[in-house]
CSV table of C-alpha atoms in Angstrom, one decimal:
chain,number,residue,atom,x,y,z
A,1,MET,CA,-0.1,0.0,0.0
A,2,THR,CA,1.1,3.6,-0.4
A,3,ASN,CA,2.4,6.0,2.3
A,4,SER,CA,1.2,9.4,1.4
A,5,LYS,CA,3.0,11.1,4.1
A,6,SER,CA,6.5,9.8,3.1
A,7,GLY,CA,5.7,10.8,-0.8
A,8,PHE,CA,7.0,7.2,-2.3
A,9,LEU,CA,6.4,6.3,-5.8
A,10,PRO,CA,5.2,2.7,-5.5
A,11,ILE,CA,6.6,-0.2,-7.6
A,12,PHE,CA,3.5,-2.1,-7.9
A,13,ARG,CA,1.8,-4.0,-10.8
A,14,ASN,CA,-1.4,-5.2,-11.8
A,15,LEU,CA,-2.6,-6.7,-8.5
A,16,ILE,CA,-2.9,-3.4,-6.7
A,17,PRO,CA,-6.1,-1.2,-7.9
A,18,ALA,CA,-5.1,1.5,-10.0
A,19,VAL,CA,-6.3,4.3,-7.9
A,20,ILE,CA,-3.9,3.3,-5.1
A,21,ILE,CA,-1.1,3.6,-7.4
A,22,THR,CA,-2.4,7.2,-8.7
A,23,ALA,CA,-2.8,8.2,-5.2
A,24,GLY,CA,0.7,7.5,-4.0
A,25,PHE,CA,2.3,7.9,-7.4
A,26,PHE,CA,1.6,11.4,-7.5
A,27,SER,CA,2.1,12.6,-3.7
A,28,CYS,CA,5.7,13.6,-4.2
A,29,ASN,CA,6.5,17.3,-2.9
A,30,THR,CA,6.7,19.7,-5.6
A,31,SER,CA,6.0,23.6,-6.0
A,32,SER,CA,2.6,24.6,-6.7
A,33,SER,CA,3.8,27.2,-9.0
A,34,THR,CA,5.4,24.5,-11.2
A,35,ALA,CA,3.4,24.2,-14.3
A,36,SER,CA,2.3,20.4,-14.6
A,37,ASP,CA,0.1,17.9,-16.5
A,38,VAL,CA,-1.1,14.4,-15.4
A,39,ILE,CA,-2.5,12.0,-18.0
A,40,SER,CA,-4.0,8.6,-17.1
A,41,PHE,CA,-5.0,5.7,-19.4
A,42,GLU,CA,-5.0,2.2,-20.1
A,43,ALA,CA,-2.4,0.1,-22.3
A,44,MET,CA,-0.9,-3.0,-22.6
A,45,ASN,CA,-3.3,-4.5,-20.1
A,46,THR,CA,-2.3,-2.3,-17.4
A,47,PHE,CA,-3.0,1.4,-16.0
A,48,MET,CA,-0.5,3.9,-16.7
A,49,SER,CA,0.2,7.4,-15.7
A,50,ILE,CA,2.8,10.3,-16.5
A,51,LYS,CA,3.2,13.3,-14.9
A,52,SER,CA,5.3,16.0,-16.5
A,53,PHE,CA,6.5,19.6,-15.4
A,54,GLY,CA,7.0,22.7,-17.6
A,55,LYS,CA,5.1,24.9,-19.8
A,56,ASN,CA,4.6,22.2,-22.6
A,57,ALA,CA,3.8,19.3,-20.5
A,58,GLN,CA,-0.1,18.9,-21.5
A,59,THR,CA,1.1,18.7,-25.2
A,60,ALA,CA,4.2,16.6,-24.4
A,61,ASN,CA,2.2,14.0,-22.4
A,62,LYS,CA,-0.5,13.5,-25.2
A,63,ALA,CA,2.4,12.6,-27.6
A,64,ALA,CA,3.9,10.3,-25.2
A,65,LYS,CA,0.3,8.5,-24.6
A,66,LYS,CA,0.2,8.4,-28.2
A,67,LYS,CA,3.6,6.8,-29.1
A,68,ILE,CA,2.6,4.0,-26.1
A,69,LEU,CA,-0.6,3.0,-27.9
A,70,GLU,CA,1.3,2.8,-31.2
A,71,THR,CA,4.0,0.7,-29.2
A,72,GLU,CA,1.2,-1.5,-28.1
A,73,LYS,CA,-0.5,-1.6,-31.6
A,74,LEU,CA,2.8,-2.9,-33.2
A,75,ILE,CA,3.7,-5.7,-30.7
A,76,SER,CA,0.6,-7.0,-29.0
A,77,VAL,CA,0.1,-11.1,-29.4
A,78,THR,CA,-3.5,-10.5,-29.3
A,79,ASP,CA,-4.3,-7.4,-31.5
A,80,SER,CA,-5.0,-9.2,-35.1
A,81,GLU,CA,-3.9,-5.8,-36.7
A,82,SER,CA,-0.4,-5.8,-34.9
A,83,GLN,CA,2.7,-6.7,-36.7
A,84,VAL,CA,3.7,-9.4,-34.1
A,85,TYR,CA,0.2,-10.9,-34.5
A,86,LYS,CA,0.4,-11.4,-38.3
A,87,ILE,CA,4.0,-13.0,-37.9
A,88,ASN,CA,2.7,-15.2,-35.3
A,89,ASN,CA,-0.1,-16.2,-37.6
A,90,SER,CA,1.9,-16.4,-40.8
A,91,CYS,CA,3.0,-19.9,-42.1
A,92,ASP,CA,6.1,-17.9,-43.9
A,93,SER,CA,9.7,-19.0,-42.5
A,94,GLU,CA,11.1,-15.7,-43.8
A,95,ILE,CA,9.4,-12.4,-42.5
A,96,ILE,CA,10.3,-9.1,-43.8
A,97,LEU,CA,10.2,-6.9,-40.4
A,98,SER,CA,9.4,-3.1,-40.1
A,99,GLU,CA,12.2,-0.9,-39.3
A,100,GLU,CA,11.2,-0.5,-35.6
A,101,LEU,CA,10.1,-4.3,-34.9
A,102,ASN,CA,13.8,-5.1,-36.5
A,103,SER,CA,15.4,-3.0,-33.7
A,104,LEU,CA,13.6,-4.4,-31.2
A,105,LEU,CA,13.9,-7.9,-32.3
A,106,SER,CA,17.8,-7.4,-32.8
A,107,GLN,CA,17.8,-6.3,-28.8
A,108,SER,CA,15.9,-9.1,-27.8
A,109,LEU,CA,18.4,-11.6,-29.7
A,110,ASP,CA,21.3,-9.8,-28.3
A,111,ALA,CA,19.5,-10.1,-24.7
A,112,ALA,CA,19.0,-13.6,-25.2
A,113,SER,CA,22.1,-14.7,-26.2
A,114,LYS,CA,23.9,-12.8,-23.3
A,115,THR,CA,21.8,-14.1,-20.9
A,116,ASN,CA,22.1,-17.6,-22.1
A,117,GLY,CA,18.4,-17.7,-23.1
A,118,ALA,CA,17.2,-16.6,-19.5
A,119,PHE,CA,15.5,-13.9,-21.4
A,120,ASN,CA,13.8,-15.4,-24.5
A,121,PRO,CA,11.7,-13.6,-27.3
A,122,PHE,CA,10.1,-16.6,-28.7
A,123,LEU,CA,8.4,-18.3,-25.5
A,124,TYR,CA,5.0,-17.4,-26.5
A,125,PRO,CA,4.1,-21.2,-27.6
A,126,ILE,CA,4.8,-22.0,-24.0
A,127,THR,CA,3.4,-19.2,-22.4
A,128,LYS,CA,0.2,-19.4,-24.6
A,129,GLU,CA,-0.5,-23.0,-23.7
A,130,TRP,CA,-0.1,-22.3,-19.7
A,131,GLY,CA,-2.9,-19.7,-20.6
A,132,PHE,CA,-1.3,-16.2,-19.6
A,133,THR,CA,-2.1,-14.8,-22.8
A,134,THR,CA,-5.8,-16.3,-23.2
A,135,LYS,CA,-6.7,-16.4,-19.5
A,136,ASN,CA,-7.4,-20.2,-20.0
A,137,TYR,CA,-5.2,-21.3,-17.4
A,138,HIS,CA,-4.0,-24.9,-16.9
A,139,VAL,CA,-1.2,-27.1,-16.2
A,140,PRO,CA,0.2,-28.5,-19.5
A,141,GLY,CA,1.4,-32.4,-19.6
A,142,ASP,CA,5.0,-33.2,-19.8
A,143,ALA,CA,4.4,-34.4,-23.4
A,144,ARG,CA,2.8,-31.2,-24.4
A,145,ILE,CA,5.5,-29.1,-22.9
A,146,LYS,CA,8.4,-30.9,-24.5
A,147,GLU,CA,6.8,-30.5,-28.0
A,148,LEU,CA,6.6,-26.9,-27.9
A,149,LEU,CA,9.7,-26.1,-26.4
A,150,THR,CA,10.9,-27.2,-30.0
A,151,LEU,CA,9.2,-24.2,-31.0
A,152,THR,CA,11.0,-22.0,-28.6
A,153,ASP,CA,14.7,-22.1,-29.2
A,154,TYR,CA,15.8,-18.8,-30.2
A,155,LYS,CA,19.0,-20.2,-31.7
A,156,LYS,CA,16.8,-21.3,-34.4
A,157,ALA,CA,15.8,-17.7,-35.5
A,158,ASN,CA,18.3,-15.3,-37.1
A,159,LYS,CA,18.4,-11.9,-39.1
A,160,LYS,CA,19.8,-10.7,-42.1
A,161,GLY,CA,19.0,-7.1,-42.6
A,162,ASN,CA,15.5,-6.7,-42.0
A,163,VAL,CA,14.2,-10.2,-42.7
A,164,LEU,CA,13.9,-12.8,-40.0
A,165,PHE,CA,14.3,-16.4,-40.5
A,166,ARG,CA,12.6,-18.8,-38.5
A,167,ALA,CA,11.8,-22.4,-37.8
A,168,PRO,CA,8.0,-23.4,-38.6
A,169,GLY,CA,5.9,-22.8,-35.8
A,170,MET,CA,8.1,-20.4,-33.8
A,171,GLN,CA,6.1,-17.1,-32.3
A,172,LEU,CA,7.5,-13.8,-31.1
A,173,ASP,CA,6.3,-12.0,-27.7
A,174,PHE,CA,7.9,-9.0,-26.9
A,175,GLY,CA,5.9,-8.9,-23.4
A,176,GLY,CA,9.2,-9.1,-21.5
A,177,ILE,CA,10.7,-6.1,-22.5
A,178,GLY,CA,7.2,-4.1,-24.5
A,179,LYS,CA,6.4,-1.6,-21.2
A,180,GLY,CA,10.4,-0.9,-21.2
A,181,TYR,CA,10.6,-0.4,-24.7
A,182,ALA,CA,7.3,1.9,-24.9
A,183,GLY,CA,8.6,3.7,-21.8
A,184,ASP,CA,12.1,4.6,-23.5
A,185,LEU,CA,9.9,6.0,-26.3
A,186,ALA,CA,7.6,8.1,-24.2
A,187,ILE,CA,10.8,9.6,-22.3
A,188,LYS,CA,12.4,10.7,-25.9
A,189,THR,CA,9.2,11.9,-26.8
A,190,LEU,CA,8.6,14.2,-23.8
A,191,LYS,CA,12.1,15.5,-24.3
A,192,GLU,CA,11.4,16.1,-27.7
A,193,ASN,CA,8.5,18.3,-26.5
A,194,GLY,CA,10.7,20.3,-23.9
A,195,VAL,CA,9.7,18.4,-21.0
A,196,SER,CA,13.1,17.6,-18.8
A,197,SER,CA,11.4,16.7,-15.6
A,198,ALA,CA,8.6,14.0,-15.8
A,199,VAL,CA,7.8,10.7,-13.8
A,200,LEU,CA,5.9,7.7,-15.3
A,201,ASP,CA,4.6,4.7,-14.0
A,202,LEU,CA,3.8,2.2,-17.1
A,203,GLY,CA,1.9,-0.6,-15.0
A,204,GLY,CA,4.8,-0.9,-12.3
A,205,ASN,CA,7.5,0.2,-14.5
A,206,ILE,CA,8.9,3.5,-13.0
A,207,GLN,CA,11.0,5.5,-15.2
A,208,LEU,CA,12.1,9.0,-14.4
A,209,LEU,CA,13.1,11.9,-16.3
A,210,GLY,CA,15.4,14.3,-14.7
A,211,SER,CA,14.8,14.9,-11.2
A,212,LYS,CA,12.2,17.0,-9.6
A,213,PRO,CA,11.5,20.3,-10.8
A,214,ASP,CA,13.4,21.7,-7.3
A,215,GLY,CA,16.4,19.5,-8.4
A,216,SER,CA,16.1,16.9,-5.6
A,217,ASP,CA,15.4,13.3,-6.2
A,218,TRP,CA,12.3,11.4,-6.5
A,219,ASN,CA,11.4,9.3,-3.6
A,220,ILE,CA,10.5,5.7,-4.6
A,221,GLY,CA,8.8,3.0,-2.4
A,222,LEU,CA,9.6,-0.6,-3.1
A,223,ARG,CA,6.4,-2.8,-2.6
A,224,ASN,CA,6.4,-5.3,0.3
A,225,PRO,CA,6.2,-8.4,-1.7
A,226,TRP,CA,5.3,-10.7,1.4
A,227,LYS,CA,2.9,-8.3,2.9
A,228,ALA,CA,1.1,-6.3,0.3
A,229,ASP,CA,-1.1,-4.5,2.8
A,230,GLU,CA,2.1,-3.2,4.7
A,231,GLY,CA,4.4,-0.5,3.8
A,232,PRO,CA,7.4,-0.2,1.2
A,233,VAL,CA,10.3,-2.4,2.2
A,234,PHE,CA,12.9,0.1,0.8
A,235,ALA,CA,12.9,3.9,0.0
A,236,LEU,CA,14.9,4.8,-2.9
A,237,LYS,CA,15.9,8.6,-3.8
A,238,LEU,CA,16.9,8.5,-7.6
A,239,SER,CA,16.7,10.5,-10.7
A,240,ASP,CA,16.8,10.1,-14.4
A,241,CYS,CA,16.6,6.4,-14.7
A,242,ALA,CA,14.2,3.3,-14.7
A,243,VAL,CA,13.5,1.4,-11.5
A,244,ILE,CA,11.8,-1.9,-12.7
A,245,THR,CA,10.3,-4.8,-10.4
A,246,SER,CA,9.5,-8.5,-11.7
A,247,GLY,CA,8.0,-10.6,-9.3
A,248,GLY,CA,6.1,-14.1,-8.8
A,249,TYR,CA,3.4,-12.3,-7.1
A,250,GLU,CA,2.4,-10.2,-9.9
A,251,ARG,CA,0.7,-12.5,-11.9
A,252,PHE,CA,-0.3,-16.2,-11.1
A,253,PHE,CA,-2.9,-18.8,-11.1
A,254,THR,CA,-3.4,-21.9,-9.0
A,255,GLY,CA,-3.7,-25.2,-10.3
A,256,ASP,CA,-5.8,-28.4,-9.5
A,257,ASP,CA,-2.8,-29.4,-7.4
A,258,GLY,CA,-3.0,-26.6,-5.2
A,259,LYS,CA,0.1,-25.1,-6.4
A,260,GLU,CA,0.7,-21.6,-7.6
A,261,TYR,CA,2.0,-21.1,-11.0
A,262,ILE,CA,3.6,-17.7,-11.8
A,263,HIS,CA,3.8,-16.0,-15.1
A,264,ILE,CA,7.6,-15.9,-15.4
A,265,PHE,CA,9.2,-18.7,-17.2
A,266,ASP,CA,12.1,-20.7,-17.5
A,267,SER,CA,12.9,-21.2,-21.2
A,268,SER,CA,15.1,-24.4,-20.5
A,269,THR,CA,12.3,-26.5,-19.0
A,270,GLY,CA,8.8,-24.8,-20.1
A,271,ARG,CA,7.5,-24.1,-16.7
A,272,PRO,CA,7.0,-21.4,-14.7
A,273,VAL,CA,10.1,-20.1,-12.5
A,274,ASP,CA,10.3,-21.9,-9.2
A,275,ASN,CA,13.4,-20.7,-7.2
A,276,GLU,CA,14.2,-18.3,-4.0
A,277,LEU,CA,13.6,-15.4,-5.3
A,278,VAL,CA,10.1,-13.5,-4.9
A,279,SER,CA,11.1,-10.1,-6.6
A,280,VAL,CA,13.9,-8.5,-8.7
A,281,THR,CA,14.2,-5.0,-9.2
A,282,ILE,CA,16.7,-3.5,-11.9
A,283,ILE,CA,17.8,0.0,-11.6
A,284,THR,CA,19.5,1.4,-14.9
A,285,LYS,CA,19.4,4.2,-17.3
A,286,ASP,CA,16.8,2.8,-19.9
A,287,GLY,CA,13.5,0.9,-19.5
A,288,ILE,CA,14.3,-2.1,-22.2
A,289,THR,CA,17.5,-3.1,-20.3
A,290,GLY,CA,15.3,-2.8,-16.7
A,291,ASP,CA,12.5,-4.8,-18.3
A,292,LEU,CA,14.6,-7.5,-20.0
A,293,LEU,CA,16.9,-8.0,-17.1
A,294,SER,CA,14.5,-7.9,-14.2
A,295,THR,CA,13.0,-11.1,-16.2
A,296,ALA,CA,16.1,-12.7,-17.2
A,297,LEU,CA,17.6,-12.3,-13.4
A,298,PHE,CA,14.6,-13.8,-11.9
A,299,ALA,CA,14.6,-16.9,-13.9
A,300,MET,CA,18.2,-17.4,-13.2
A,301,GLY,CA,17.8,-17.5,-9.3
A,302,LYS,CA,19.7,-15.6,-6.8
A,303,GLU,CA,23.2,-16.7,-7.2
A,304,LYS,CA,23.4,-16.7,-10.8
A,305,ALA,CA,21.8,-13.4,-10.7
A,306,ILE,CA,24.7,-11.9,-8.5
A,307,GLU,CA,27.2,-13.5,-10.5
A,308,PHE,CA,25.5,-12.0,-14.0
A,309,TRP,CA,25.6,-8.6,-12.0
A,310,LYS,CA,29.0,-9.1,-11.1
A,311,SER,CA,30.5,-10.3,-14.5
A,312,SER,CA,28.3,-8.0,-16.9
A,313,SER,CA,30.4,-5.4,-18.9
A,314,TYR,CA,27.8,-4.9,-21.2
A,315,TYR,CA,25.1,-3.8,-19.0
A,316,ASP,CA,25.2,-1.0,-16.5
A,317,PHE,CA,22.8,-1.7,-13.8
A,318,GLU,CA,22.1,-2.1,-10.0
A,319,ILE,CA,20.0,-5.0,-8.5
A,320,ILE,CA,17.7,-5.5,-5.5
A,321,LEU,CA,16.9,-9.0,-5.0
A,322,LEU,CA,14.2,-10.1,-2.4
A,323,CYS,CA,14.1,-13.5,-1.4
A,324,LYS,CA,11.0,-15.8,0.1
A,325,ASP,CA,12.8,-16.2,3.5
A,326,MET,CA,12.6,-12.6,3.9
A,327,SER,CA,16.4,-11.5,3.0
A,328,ALA,CA,17.6,-9.2,0.4
A,329,VAL,CA,20.5,-8.8,-1.8
A,330,ILE,CA,21.5,-5.1,-2.8
A,331,SER,CA,24.4,-4.4,-5.0
A,332,GLU,CA,26.7,-1.9,-3.9
A,333,GLY,CA,26.2,0.8,-6.3
A,334,ILE,CA,22.4,1.4,-5.0
A,335,GLU,CA,23.5,1.1,-1.5
A,336,LYS,CA,23.5,5.0,-0.5
A,337,SER,CA,20.3,5.5,-2.4
A,338,CYS,CA,18.4,2.7,-0.5
A,339,THR,CA,16.7,3.1,3.2
A,340,LYS,CA,15.5,0.2,4.8
A,341,LEU,CA,11.8,0.3,5.9
A,342,ALA,CA,11.1,-3.1,6.9
A,343,ASP,CA,12.5,-5.8,9.2
A,344,PHE,CA,14.7,-8.2,7.1
A,345,ARG,CA,16.2,-11.7,7.8
A,346,LYS,CA,19.3,-10.4,6.3
A,347,ILE,CA,20.7,-8.0,3.9
A,348,GLU,CA,23.7,-8.6,1.7
A,349,VAL,CA,25.5,-5.9,-0.3
A,350,CYS,CA,27.3,-7.6,-3.0
A,351,LYS,CA,30.3,-6.0,-4.5
A,352,LYS,CA,32.3,-6.4,-7.9
A,353,GLN,CA,35.4,-7.1,-6.4
C-alpha cells in the first residue's frame, strides 16, 4: 500500500487497484507554482500514468501517450492488426520486418544470447499454452511441454538485414520488454516536446526523466512482496533512471494440485520459475534494459543473478533481490540511495570485487 506522508512512488503492478497507484504515485512534493500535467490511461493490459512538468507538459503527455499506444499496436500478440500477431499467425519462414520491429528484435536476440536464454523472445507457444495470454489457465502435460519447447529455441531464429528467418511454428512475444521499450520511447517524446522533469508509472515500470522540478531526487518505495497491505520495504532516492521490478506475486494462477504457477518462465524447462526469489528490481538508465534484466535475473535465481551482475560488462545496472525467506541482496552501487523500511532476516551487499 502507499504511504502518502512519505511521498513514495510505489513499484506496483496489476494486483494493486489503479486508484491506489495514482494516489501514492503523485504524492511527491513539488512547488505549487510549477506547471504540470497528469495523464492516465490503460494500455498493454495495465493502468499507466505520466506526470510531466513545464509549460509544454500537456502537449508532451498527449504525444507520449500516443507513442505508447502505437507501440502496443505494434507488438500486441492478441490484436489481429499488430505486426507481431500477423507474424505469429503466418506460415512464412522468412518475414520482412518493419524498421522498428527489426530494432526491437535485434535487441531481444542480443539479450537472449547474453543471458543464455534466461530472456527469450520466442517463448510465446509455451506461455500461451499455460494460459497467460488467453486466461485459459491450466498445467500442460509433460509431453505437450516437450513438444512446444522445440518451437522456442531462439538460436533457430536469425536475421539478415530486416528479414527474420525462423523455424516453422516459432512465435514472438515482446511482453518481457514491451513496457520498458514503450517507456523509453515516451521519455524520448517528452524530451522532444521540451519536458526535462517527469515521472512515468507504466503498470509498475517506474521511469524517471531528470529530477524533481526543484532539483531534488524522486522518492520511490519498493513494494512489500510478502505482505502487500504493509508499507514499502525500501525507500530509494533516484533521478533520471528506470526502476523496474519483476515478481512472482504479480500474476499467477493456482492449479488443480493447489500449487501456484507464476507468469515468469524458465525457457529451458517450459515451466514457470520456482526458485528462492520473490522479486527482482533493476535500476538502470533505460526501460528496455531494466525490463529484460528483471525478467532474466528472476529466471536465473539468486546466485546466478548475483554472478551475472558481477560479471556483466555490457549492461550497466544495479540490483535489489528479495527472497522468499525475507532476506535481500543489494548491489553496492545502489546502497547509498537505499533506506531500509522493513525488518529483514538478512541484507547482503554484493560487490564487484
